[in-house]
Amino acid sequence: MPVRPSRRLRSLRKVLLGVTGLVGFLLVWQLIPALGLISPEYLPYVTDVAVRLVDELRDLAFWRRLGLTMTAWAIGLTVATLAAVVLGTIVGLVPFLRRATHTTVEFLRPIPSVALIPLAVLMFGIQMQSALVIIVFAAFWQVFVQVIYGVADVDAVARDTARSFGLTRRERLSHLVLPTALPYLMTGLRLAAAVALILAITAEMVIGNLGLGRMIELSRSAGDAVGMYALVVVTGVLGLLVNLVFRLIERRSLGWHQSVRGEEVS
Amino acid sequence: MTTHTRPIALGPRGRLAWRRIVSSLLHALGLPFLLLGAWGLWSTFSANRFFPSPLTILGALADTWIGPAFVEDVLPSLYRLAIGIIVSTAVGIAAGTVIGLFRWLRELLEPLLEFFRAIPPPVLIPIGMLLLGITDTMKVVVIVSGAIWPILLNTIEGVRATDSVMTETATSFQITWWERLWFLVLPAASPRIMAGVRQGLSVALILMVISEMFGSSSGLGYRIAYFQRNYLIAEMWSGILLLGLVGIFLATVFGLVERRVLRWYHGIREVERA
């Protein structure tokens, strides 16, 4: 076996390989229309898409649409998280409630939230509220289920100890339940953030409220393939950013935790 | 078994068992019935016609979907969904295993795959429509290209994280490559793979619905959108209910498969927890 390369060398190799992969992909993308495998009408050149991307980034209208999408995302995520934390904590702490709500939760959770799009449109029309219904419904379950698991996961010995030391309900909540449930909550939050973004853009595509999703759909129906691919790339970058930020928050808030055990639950 | 071998001693214990069954039934069905009852009462007294009573919806469910609509709309949807799930699972696991086994391949592709995973799957539908037109192939391709990423990435992660002691043991016992793959790597990765498949399933269902809501003339998603546009409220609700049932069916089947595949794993976890 050869001598192990140092850690820095290894991470350099990793970055280099990763960049090679990306460049290779872009090259293949450029070659497919160039060789005529797919007409540029359907799969435009990478270079054209990149130019359009830069144009969009300089356009105020683009940023406004992006702002609308992210507003719906943020409101939906906040509402869903708050509701899920409150309800999840109550249900998780009371065994009776946990048993009584089990079937209802297991029935409602698998319903694909996009199935509610027609209902939301009937109720609110082509507005952000319709999108919010769907975002909240989808994001809520991600957090809710994790909070219930987390709250119920309190170590039995620790709980009995706290009780015998006469900790009040509030003290037990902040010193015992919260630290136990936090890793679960963070996992739920990260999943919910990703799901909320997916549904914010989906809702705009299907319902037609203003935002990035609607722009994608409009450029498709207008036959503007270059613009469509540019926007798809934008949504991908958004997804990456959301993932990255929430992973960071997760790591930050769990710095004290010996293991990031929430990772396994996802 | 015990009920047959000890009929006499069963008296009090039998009653206790009965009571337990009744209580768990009450727990399981109490809240759903309470909610449905409240909904029914509310819908009869309120003038809001967007929320018909549960009985109306149930009636619409039977009237709308039993008959030709089942063959024309439901079966094609489920067929596309099934093909999409099977293909994305098979390709995801196969490709994920290969990528996970070779480190250079993993490092080469990882940033790219992470980016593809981050793209919200429904934006693939406009691309699919552009490249393939509004066809069944497009819908299946869209389902696969959305559902495959969580399966692929989780498989890579699972294969990569195979216990090094076990790998070295397998090497020193000179177990062949195929045996190692089949008896060590895949079982070790299976908890992660199953977590990926679970995520993939819900993405696949979403994509099935949305791809039909866009340009399409059949399928569950199309029907529901059609009912909504024509203000057929009860029918629309019945469609939502049917989609919910499909979701629950998927979750149940997945739960059964997962329990079967991960029996050993849950066993170990139980022991560790006790």
Short mmCIF file of N, CA, C and O in Angstrom, two decimals, chain A residues 154-257:
data_model
loop_
_atom_site.label_atom_id
_atom_site.label_comp_id
_atom_site.label_asym_id
_atom_site.label_seq_id
_atom_site.Cartn_x
_atom_site.Cartn_y
_atom_site.Cartn_z
N VAL A 154 -37.33 11.61 25.35
CA VAL A 154 -36.65 12.00 26.59
C VAL A 154 -36.24 10.75 27.37
O VAL A 154 -37.04 9.83 27.55
N ASP A 155 -34.99 10.72 27.79
CA ASP A 155 -34.45 9.59 28.50
C ASP A 155 -35.24 9.35 29.80
O ASP A 155 -35.47 10.27 30.58
N ALA A 156 -35.66 8.09 30.02
CA ALA A 156 -36.52 7.79 31.17
C ALA A 156 -35.82 8.12 32.49
O ALA A 156 -36.42 8.70 33.40
N VAL A 157 -34.53 7.78 32.59
CA VAL A 157 -33.81 8.04 33.83
C VAL A 157 -33.72 9.55 34.08
O VAL A 157 -33.97 10.04 35.19
N ALA A 158 -33.40 10.29 33.02
CA ALA A 158 -33.29 11.74 33.19
C ALA A 158 -34.63 12.33 33.62
O ALA A 158 -34.68 13.22 34.47
N ARG A 159 -35.71 11.80 33.05
CA ARG A 159 -37.02 12.34 33.39
C ARG A 159 -37.34 12.07 34.85
O ARG A 159 -37.79 12.95 35.59
N ASP A 160 -37.07 10.82 35.29
CA ASP A 160 -37.35 10.49 36.69
C ASP A 160 -36.48 11.32 37.63
O ASP A 160 -36.93 11.78 38.68
N THR A 161 -35.23 11.50 37.23
CA THR A 161 -34.33 12.31 38.05
C THR A 161 -34.87 13.72 38.21
O THR A 161 -34.95 14.26 39.31
N ALA A 162 -35.27 14.29 37.07
CA ALA A 162 -35.80 15.66 37.11
C ALA A 162 -37.00 15.73 38.02
O ALA A 162 -37.16 16.67 38.81
N ARG A 163 -37.84 14.70 37.93
CA ARG A 163 -39.04 14.71 38.76
C ARG A 163 -38.69 14.63 40.23
O ARG A 163 -39.24 15.36 41.06
N SER A 164 -37.74 13.74 40.55
CA SER A 164 -37.43 13.56 41.96
C SER A 164 -36.69 14.77 42.52
O SER A 164 -36.71 15.01 43.72
N PHE A 165 -36.06 15.53 41.67
CA PHE A 165 -35.43 16.77 42.13
C PHE A 165 -36.44 17.90 42.21
O PHE A 165 -36.08 19.03 42.54
N GLY A 166 -37.65 17.61 41.85
CA GLY A 166 -38.72 18.59 41.99
C GLY A 166 -38.63 19.73 41.00
O GLY A 166 -38.99 20.87 41.31
N LEU A 167 -38.17 19.45 39.78
CA LEU A 167 -38.16 20.51 38.77
C LEU A 167 -39.61 20.83 38.38
O LEU A 167 -40.43 19.93 38.25
N THR A 168 -39.86 22.11 38.20
CA THR A 168 -41.21 22.49 37.79
C THR A 168 -41.43 22.12 36.33
O THR A 168 -40.50 21.77 35.62
N ARG A 169 -42.67 22.23 35.93
CA ARG A 169 -43.01 21.86 34.55
C ARG A 169 -42.20 22.68 33.55
O ARG A 169 -41.67 22.15 32.57
N ARG A 170 -42.11 23.97 33.83
CA ARG A 170 -41.39 24.83 32.89
C ARG A 170 -39.90 24.47 32.84
O ARG A 170 -39.29 24.41 31.78
N GLU A 171 -39.32 24.21 34.02
CA GLU A 171 -37.91 23.84 34.05
C GLU A 171 -37.66 22.54 33.30
O GLU A 171 -36.68 22.41 32.56
N ARG A 172 -38.58 21.59 33.51
CA ARG A 172 -38.44 20.32 32.80
C ARG A 172 -38.49 20.55 31.30
O ARG A 172 -37.72 19.97 30.54
N LEU A 173 -39.39 21.43 30.88
CA LEU A 173 -39.55 21.70 29.46
C LEU A 173 -38.26 22.28 28.86
O LEU A 173 -37.81 21.89 27.79
N SER A 174 -37.66 23.25 29.59
CA SER A 174 -36.52 23.94 28.99
C SER A 174 -35.21 23.18 29.19
O SER A 174 -34.30 23.32 28.39
N HIS A 175 -35.08 22.40 30.27
CA HIS A 175 -33.80 21.72 30.50
C HIS A 175 -33.79 20.28 30.02
O HIS A 175 -32.73 19.70 29.86
N LEU A 176 -34.95 19.70 29.84
CA LEU A 176 -35.00 18.27 29.54
C LEU A 176 -35.58 18.02 28.15
O LEU A 176 -34.95 17.42 27.29
N VAL A 177 -36.78 18.56 27.93
CA VAL A 177 -37.48 18.25 26.69
C VAL A 177 -36.84 18.98 25.51
O VAL A 177 -36.56 18.39 24.47
N LEU A 178 -36.57 20.25 25.70
CA LEU A 178 -36.02 21.04 24.60
C LEU A 178 -34.69 20.50 24.08
O LEU A 178 -34.53 20.29 22.87
N PRO A 179 -33.71 20.25 24.99
CA PRO A 179 -32.45 19.72 24.47
C PRO A 179 -32.60 18.37 23.78
O PRO A 179 -31.91 18.08 22.80
N THR A 180 -33.52 17.54 24.27
CA THR A 180 -33.71 16.24 23.62
C THR A 180 -34.31 16.40 22.24
O THR A 180 -33.92 15.73 21.28
N ALA A 181 -35.29 17.30 22.15
CA ALA A 181 -36.05 17.41 20.91
C ALA A 181 -35.34 18.26 19.86
O ALA A 181 -35.67 18.17 18.69
N LEU A 182 -34.37 19.06 20.27
CA LEU A 182 -33.76 20.02 19.35
C LEU A 182 -33.15 19.37 18.10
O LEU A 182 -33.40 19.85 16.98
N PRO A 183 -32.36 18.30 18.26
CA PRO A 183 -31.80 17.68 17.04
C PRO A 183 -32.89 17.23 16.08
O PRO A 183 -32.77 17.41 14.86
N TYR A 184 -33.95 16.65 16.62
CA TYR A 184 -35.06 16.21 15.76
C TYR A 184 -35.70 17.41 15.08
O TYR A 184 -36.00 17.38 13.89
N LEU A 185 -35.92 18.46 15.87
CA LEU A 185 -36.55 19.66 15.30
C LEU A 185 -35.73 20.21 14.15
O LEU A 185 -36.26 20.59 13.10
N MET A 186 -34.40 20.22 14.33
CA MET A 186 -33.53 20.78 13.30
C MET A 186 -33.58 19.94 12.03
O MET A 186 -33.60 20.48 10.92
N THR A 187 -33.60 18.62 12.19
CA THR A 187 -33.74 17.75 11.03
C THR A 187 -35.05 18.06 10.32
O THR A 187 -35.09 18.22 9.09
N GLY A 188 -36.12 18.14 11.11
CA GLY A 188 -37.42 18.43 10.52
C GLY A 188 -37.42 19.75 9.79
O GLY A 188 -37.96 19.89 8.70
N LEU A 189 -36.77 20.73 10.39
CA LEU A 189 -36.73 22.07 9.80
C LEU A 189 -35.99 22.05 8.46
O LEU A 189 -36.42 22.66 7.49
N ARG A 190 -34.87 21.31 8.43
CA ARG A 190 -34.11 21.25 7.18
C ARG A 190 -34.92 20.58 6.08
O ARG A 190 -34.99 21.09 4.95
N LEU A 191 -35.59 19.48 6.44
CA LEU A 191 -36.42 18.81 5.43
C LEU A 191 -37.55 19.72 5.00
O LEU A 191 -37.87 19.84 3.81
N ALA A 192 -38.17 20.40 5.98
CA ALA A 192 -39.32 21.25 5.67
C ALA A 192 -38.91 22.41 4.77
O ALA A 192 -39.66 22.81 3.87
N ALA A 193 -37.71 22.95 4.99
CA ALA A 193 -37.26 24.08 4.17
C ALA A 193 -37.14 23.66 2.71
O ALA A 193 -37.55 24.38 1.80
N ALA A 194 -36.58 22.45 2.49
CA ALA A 194 -36.45 21.97 1.11
C ALA A 194 -37.81 21.72 0.48
O ALA A 194 -38.08 22.13 -0.66
N VAL A 195 -38.70 21.07 1.25
CA VAL A 195 -40.03 20.76 0.73
C VAL A 195 -40.80 22.05 0.43
O VAL A 195 -41.47 22.16 -0.60
N ALA A 196 -40.68 23.03 1.32
CA ALA A 196 -41.41 24.29 1.14
C ALA A 196 -40.96 24.98 -0.14
O ALA A 196 -41.79 25.55 -0.87
N LEU A 197 -39.66 24.92 -0.43
CA LEU A 197 -39.18 25.55 -1.67
C LEU A 197 -39.74 24.84 -2.90
O LEU A 197 -40.22 25.48 -3.85
N ILE A 198 -39.72 23.51 -2.85
CA ILE A 198 -40.26 22.74 -3.98
C ILE A 198 -41.71 23.15 -4.23
O ILE A 198 -42.12 23.41 -5.35
N LEU A 199 -42.49 23.22 -3.14
CA LEU A 199 -43.91 23.50 -3.33
C LEU A 199 -44.18 24.94 -3.65
O LEU A 199 -45.16 25.24 -4.34
N ALA A 200 -43.33 25.86 -3.19
CA ALA A 200 -43.52 27.26 -3.56
C ALA A 200 -43.41 27.40 -5.08
O ALA A 200 -44.25 28.05 -5.72
N ILE A 201 -42.39 26.75 -5.65
CA ILE A 201 -42.20 26.85 -7.10
C ILE A 201 -43.25 26.05 -7.86
O ILE A 201 -43.79 26.50 -8.87
N THR A 202 -43.59 24.86 -7.33
CA THR A 202 -44.65 24.07 -7.96
C THR A 202 -45.96 24.84 -8.01
O THR A 202 -46.64 24.88 -9.05
N ALA A 203 -46.31 25.45 -6.89
CA ALA A 203 -47.58 26.18 -6.82
C ALA A 203 -47.61 27.28 -7.87
O ALA A 203 -48.61 27.47 -8.56
N GLU A 204 -46.49 27.99 -8.02
CA GLU A 204 -46.46 29.06 -9.02
C GLU A 204 -46.62 28.51 -10.43
O GLU A 204 -47.25 29.14 -11.28
N MET A 205 -46.05 27.33 -10.64
CA MET A 205 -46.18 26.74 -11.98
C MET A 205 -47.61 26.32 -12.26
O MET A 205 -48.13 26.53 -13.35
N VAL A 206 -48.25 25.68 -11.28
CA VAL A 206 -49.57 25.11 -11.54
C VAL A 206 -50.68 26.13 -11.32
O VAL A 206 -51.60 26.25 -12.12
N ILE A 207 -50.60 26.88 -10.21
CA ILE A 207 -51.66 27.84 -9.90
C ILE A 207 -51.51 29.09 -10.75
O ILE A 207 -52.47 29.63 -11.27
N GLY A 208 -50.28 29.57 -10.88
CA GLY A 208 -50.05 30.73 -11.71
C GLY A 208 -49.91 32.02 -10.92
O GLY A 208 -50.01 33.11 -11.49
N ASN A 209 -49.70 31.94 -9.60
CA ASN A 209 -49.38 33.16 -8.86
C ASN A 209 -47.95 33.58 -9.19
O ASN A 209 -47.13 32.76 -9.57
N LEU A 210 -47.69 34.88 -9.07
CA LEU A 210 -46.42 35.42 -9.55
C LEU A 210 -45.23 34.83 -8.81
O LEU A 210 -45.29 34.59 -7.61
N GLY A 211 -44.16 34.62 -9.57
CA GLY A 211 -42.95 34.08 -8.97
C GLY A 211 -42.13 33.34 -10.01
O GLY A 211 -42.47 33.33 -11.19
N LEU A 212 -41.04 32.69 -9.55
CA LEU A 212 -40.14 32.00 -10.48
C LEU A 212 -40.83 30.88 -11.24
O LEU A 212 -40.62 30.72 -12.45
N GLY A 213 -41.67 30.11 -10.54
CA GLY A 213 -42.33 28.98 -11.17
C GLY A 213 -43.18 29.43 -12.35
O GLY A 213 -43.17 28.80 -13.41
N ARG A 214 -43.89 30.53 -12.15
CA ARG A 214 -44.73 31.04 -13.24
C ARG A 214 -43.86 31.50 -14.41
O ARG A 214 -44.21 31.32 -15.58
N MET A 215 -42.70 32.10 -14.08
CA MET A 215 -41.81 32.53 -15.15
C MET A 215 -41.33 31.34 -15.98
O MET A 215 -41.24 31.41 -17.21
N ILE A 216 -41.03 30.23 -15.30
CA ILE A 216 -40.60 29.03 -16.02
C ILE A 216 -41.70 28.57 -16.96
O ILE A 216 -41.47 28.31 -18.15
N GLU A 217 -42.92 28.50 -16.42
CA GLU A 217 -44.04 28.02 -17.22
C GLU A 217 -44.31 28.97 -18.40
O GLU A 217 -44.58 28.53 -19.51
N LEU A 218 -44.19 30.27 -18.14
CA LEU A 218 -44.41 31.24 -19.22
C LEU A 218 -43.36 31.10 -20.30
O LEU A 218 -43.69 31.13 -21.50
N SER A 219 -42.09 30.94 -19.91
CA SER A 219 -41.07 30.84 -20.96
C SER A 219 -41.22 29.53 -21.71
O SER A 219 -40.88 29.47 -22.90
N ARG A 220 -41.75 28.49 -21.05
CA ARG A 220 -41.99 27.25 -21.81
C ARG A 220 -43.08 27.48 -22.86
O ARG A 220 -42.91 27.18 -24.04
N SER A 221 -44.20 28.09 -22.42
CA SER A 221 -45.30 28.23 -23.38
C SER A 221 -44.97 29.25 -24.45
O SER A 221 -45.56 29.24 -25.53
N ALA A 222 -44.00 30.15 -24.16
CA ALA A 222 -43.59 31.11 -25.19
C ALA A 222 -42.51 30.53 -26.10
O ALA A 222 -42.07 31.19 -27.03
N GLY A 223 -42.07 29.30 -25.82
CA GLY A 223 -41.04 28.68 -26.64
C GLY A 223 -39.65 29.24 -26.39
O GLY A 223 -38.76 29.08 -27.20
N ASP A 224 -39.48 29.90 -25.22
CA ASP A 224 -38.18 30.50 -24.90
C ASP A 224 -37.35 29.50 -24.10
O ASP A 224 -37.27 29.57 -22.88
N ALA A 225 -36.76 28.54 -24.82
CA ALA A 225 -36.06 27.46 -24.13
C ALA A 225 -34.88 27.99 -23.31
O ALA A 225 -34.64 27.53 -22.20
N VAL A 226 -34.16 28.97 -23.89
CA VAL A 226 -32.97 29.48 -23.20
C VAL A 226 -33.36 30.05 -21.83
O VAL A 226 -32.76 29.72 -20.80
N GLY A 227 -34.42 30.87 -21.82
CA GLY A 227 -34.86 31.46 -20.57
C GLY A 227 -35.31 30.39 -19.59
O GLY A 227 -35.03 30.47 -18.38
N MET A 228 -36.00 29.36 -20.10
CA MET A 228 -36.49 28.32 -19.22
C MET A 228 -35.34 27.58 -18.54
O MET A 228 -35.34 27.39 -17.33
N TYR A 229 -34.33 27.18 -19.34
CA TYR A 229 -33.20 26.48 -18.73
C TYR A 229 -32.47 27.37 -17.74
O TYR A 229 -32.03 26.91 -16.68
N ALA A 230 -32.35 28.65 -18.06
CA ALA A 230 -31.66 29.56 -17.13
C ALA A 230 -32.40 29.59 -15.79
O ALA A 230 -31.78 29.52 -14.72
N LEU A 231 -33.74 29.64 -15.86
CA LEU A 231 -34.50 29.70 -14.61
C LEU A 231 -34.43 28.38 -13.84
O LEU A 231 -34.41 28.38 -12.60
N VAL A 232 -34.40 27.26 -14.58
CA VAL A 232 -34.27 25.98 -13.89
C VAL A 232 -32.95 25.94 -13.12
O VAL A 232 -32.89 25.47 -11.98
N VAL A 233 -31.89 26.45 -13.76
CA VAL A 233 -30.60 26.51 -13.07
C VAL A 233 -30.73 27.36 -11.81
O VAL A 233 -30.22 27.01 -10.74
N VAL A 234 -31.46 28.49 -11.93
CA VAL A 234 -31.65 29.35 -10.76
C VAL A 234 -32.34 28.59 -9.62
O VAL A 234 -31.91 28.64 -8.47
N THR A 235 -33.39 27.82 -9.96
CA THR A 235 -34.08 27.08 -8.90
C THR A 235 -33.15 26.05 -8.26
O THR A 235 -33.22 25.83 -7.05
N GLY A 236 -32.29 25.45 -9.07
CA GLY A 236 -31.34 24.50 -8.51
C GLY A 236 -30.40 25.17 -7.53
O GLY A 236 -30.13 24.64 -6.45
N VAL A 237 -29.90 26.36 -7.92
CA VAL A 237 -29.01 27.09 -7.02
C VAL A 237 -29.74 27.47 -5.73
O VAL A 237 -29.20 27.34 -4.63
N LEU A 238 -31.00 27.89 -5.88
CA LEU A 238 -31.80 28.21 -4.69
C LEU A 238 -31.90 27.01 -3.77
O LEU A 238 -31.72 27.11 -2.55
N GLY A 239 -32.20 25.85 -4.37
CA GLY A 239 -32.31 24.63 -3.57
C GLY A 239 -31.02 24.33 -2.83
O GLY A 239 -31.03 24.00 -1.64
N LEU A 240 -29.89 24.48 -3.55
CA LEU A 240 -28.58 24.25 -2.91
C LEU A 240 -28.38 25.20 -1.75
O LEU A 240 -27.95 24.79 -0.66
N LEU A 241 -28.69 26.48 -1.97
CA LEU A 241 -28.48 27.49 -0.92
C LEU A 241 -29.32 27.17 0.31
O LEU A 241 -28.82 27.21 1.44
N VAL A 242 -30.60 26.83 0.07
CA VAL A 242 -31.47 26.51 1.20
C VAL A 242 -30.91 25.33 1.99
O VAL A 242 -30.82 25.37 3.22
N ASN A 243 -30.49 24.28 1.25
CA ASN A 243 -29.89 23.12 1.92
C ASN A 243 -28.69 23.51 2.75
O ASN A 243 -28.54 23.12 3.91
N LEU A 244 -27.82 24.32 2.12
CA LEU A 244 -26.56 24.70 2.75
C LEU A 244 -26.81 25.49 4.03
O LEU A 244 -26.25 25.20 5.09
N VAL A 245 -27.70 26.49 3.92
CA VAL A 245 -27.97 27.36 5.06
C VAL A 245 -28.55 26.56 6.22
O VAL A 245 -28.12 26.70 7.37
N PHE A 246 -29.49 25.66 5.90
CA PHE A 246 -30.12 24.94 7.00
C PHE A 246 -29.21 23.88 7.59
O PHE A 246 -29.29 23.58 8.77
N ARG A 247 -28.31 23.31 6.77
CA ARG A 247 -27.31 22.42 7.31
C ARG A 247 -26.40 23.16 8.29
O ARG A 247 -26.04 22.66 9.35
N LEU A 248 -26.07 24.40 7.90
CA LEU A 248 -25.21 25.22 8.75
C LEU A 248 -25.91 25.54 10.07
O LEU A 248 -25.32 25.41 11.15
N ILE A 249 -27.18 25.96 9.97
CA ILE A 249 -27.95 26.25 11.19
C ILE A 249 -28.00 25.02 12.08
O ILE A 249 -27.81 25.10 13.29
N GLU A 250 -28.22 23.87 11.44
CA GLU A 250 -28.31 22.63 12.19
C GLU A 250 -27.02 22.38 12.95
O GLU A 250 -27.04 22.08 14.15
N ARG A 251 -25.90 22.53 12.25
CA ARG A 251 -24.62 22.24 12.89
C ARG A 251 -24.33 23.24 14.01
O ARG A 251 -23.87 22.88 15.07
N ARG A 252 -24.63 24.52 13.73
CA ARG A 252 -24.42 25.55 14.73
C ARG A 252 -25.20 25.29 16.01
O ARG A 252 -24.68 25.30 17.12
N SER A 253 -26.51 25.01 15.81
CA SER A 253 -27.37 24.90 16.99
C SER A 253 -27.13 23.60 17.74
O SER A 253 -27.55 23.44 18.87
N LEU A 254 -26.45 22.65 17.07
CA LEU A 254 -26.20 21.38 17.75
C LEU A 254 -24.72 21.20 18.07
O LEU A 254 -24.26 20.09 18.24
N GLY A 255 -24.00 22.32 18.13
CA GLY A 255 -22.59 22.23 18.42
C GLY A 255 -22.30 21.50 19.72
O GLY A 255 -21.29 20.82 19.85
N TRP A 256 -23.23 21.61 20.67
CA TRP A 256 -23.04 20.98 21.98
C TRP A 256 -23.37 19.50 21.95
O TRP A 256 -23.02 18.75 22.84
N HIS A 257 -24.05 19.06 20.90
CA HIS A 257 -24.55 17.70 20.88
C HIS A 257 -23.45 16.76 20.43
O HIS A 257 -22.80 16.99 19.43
#
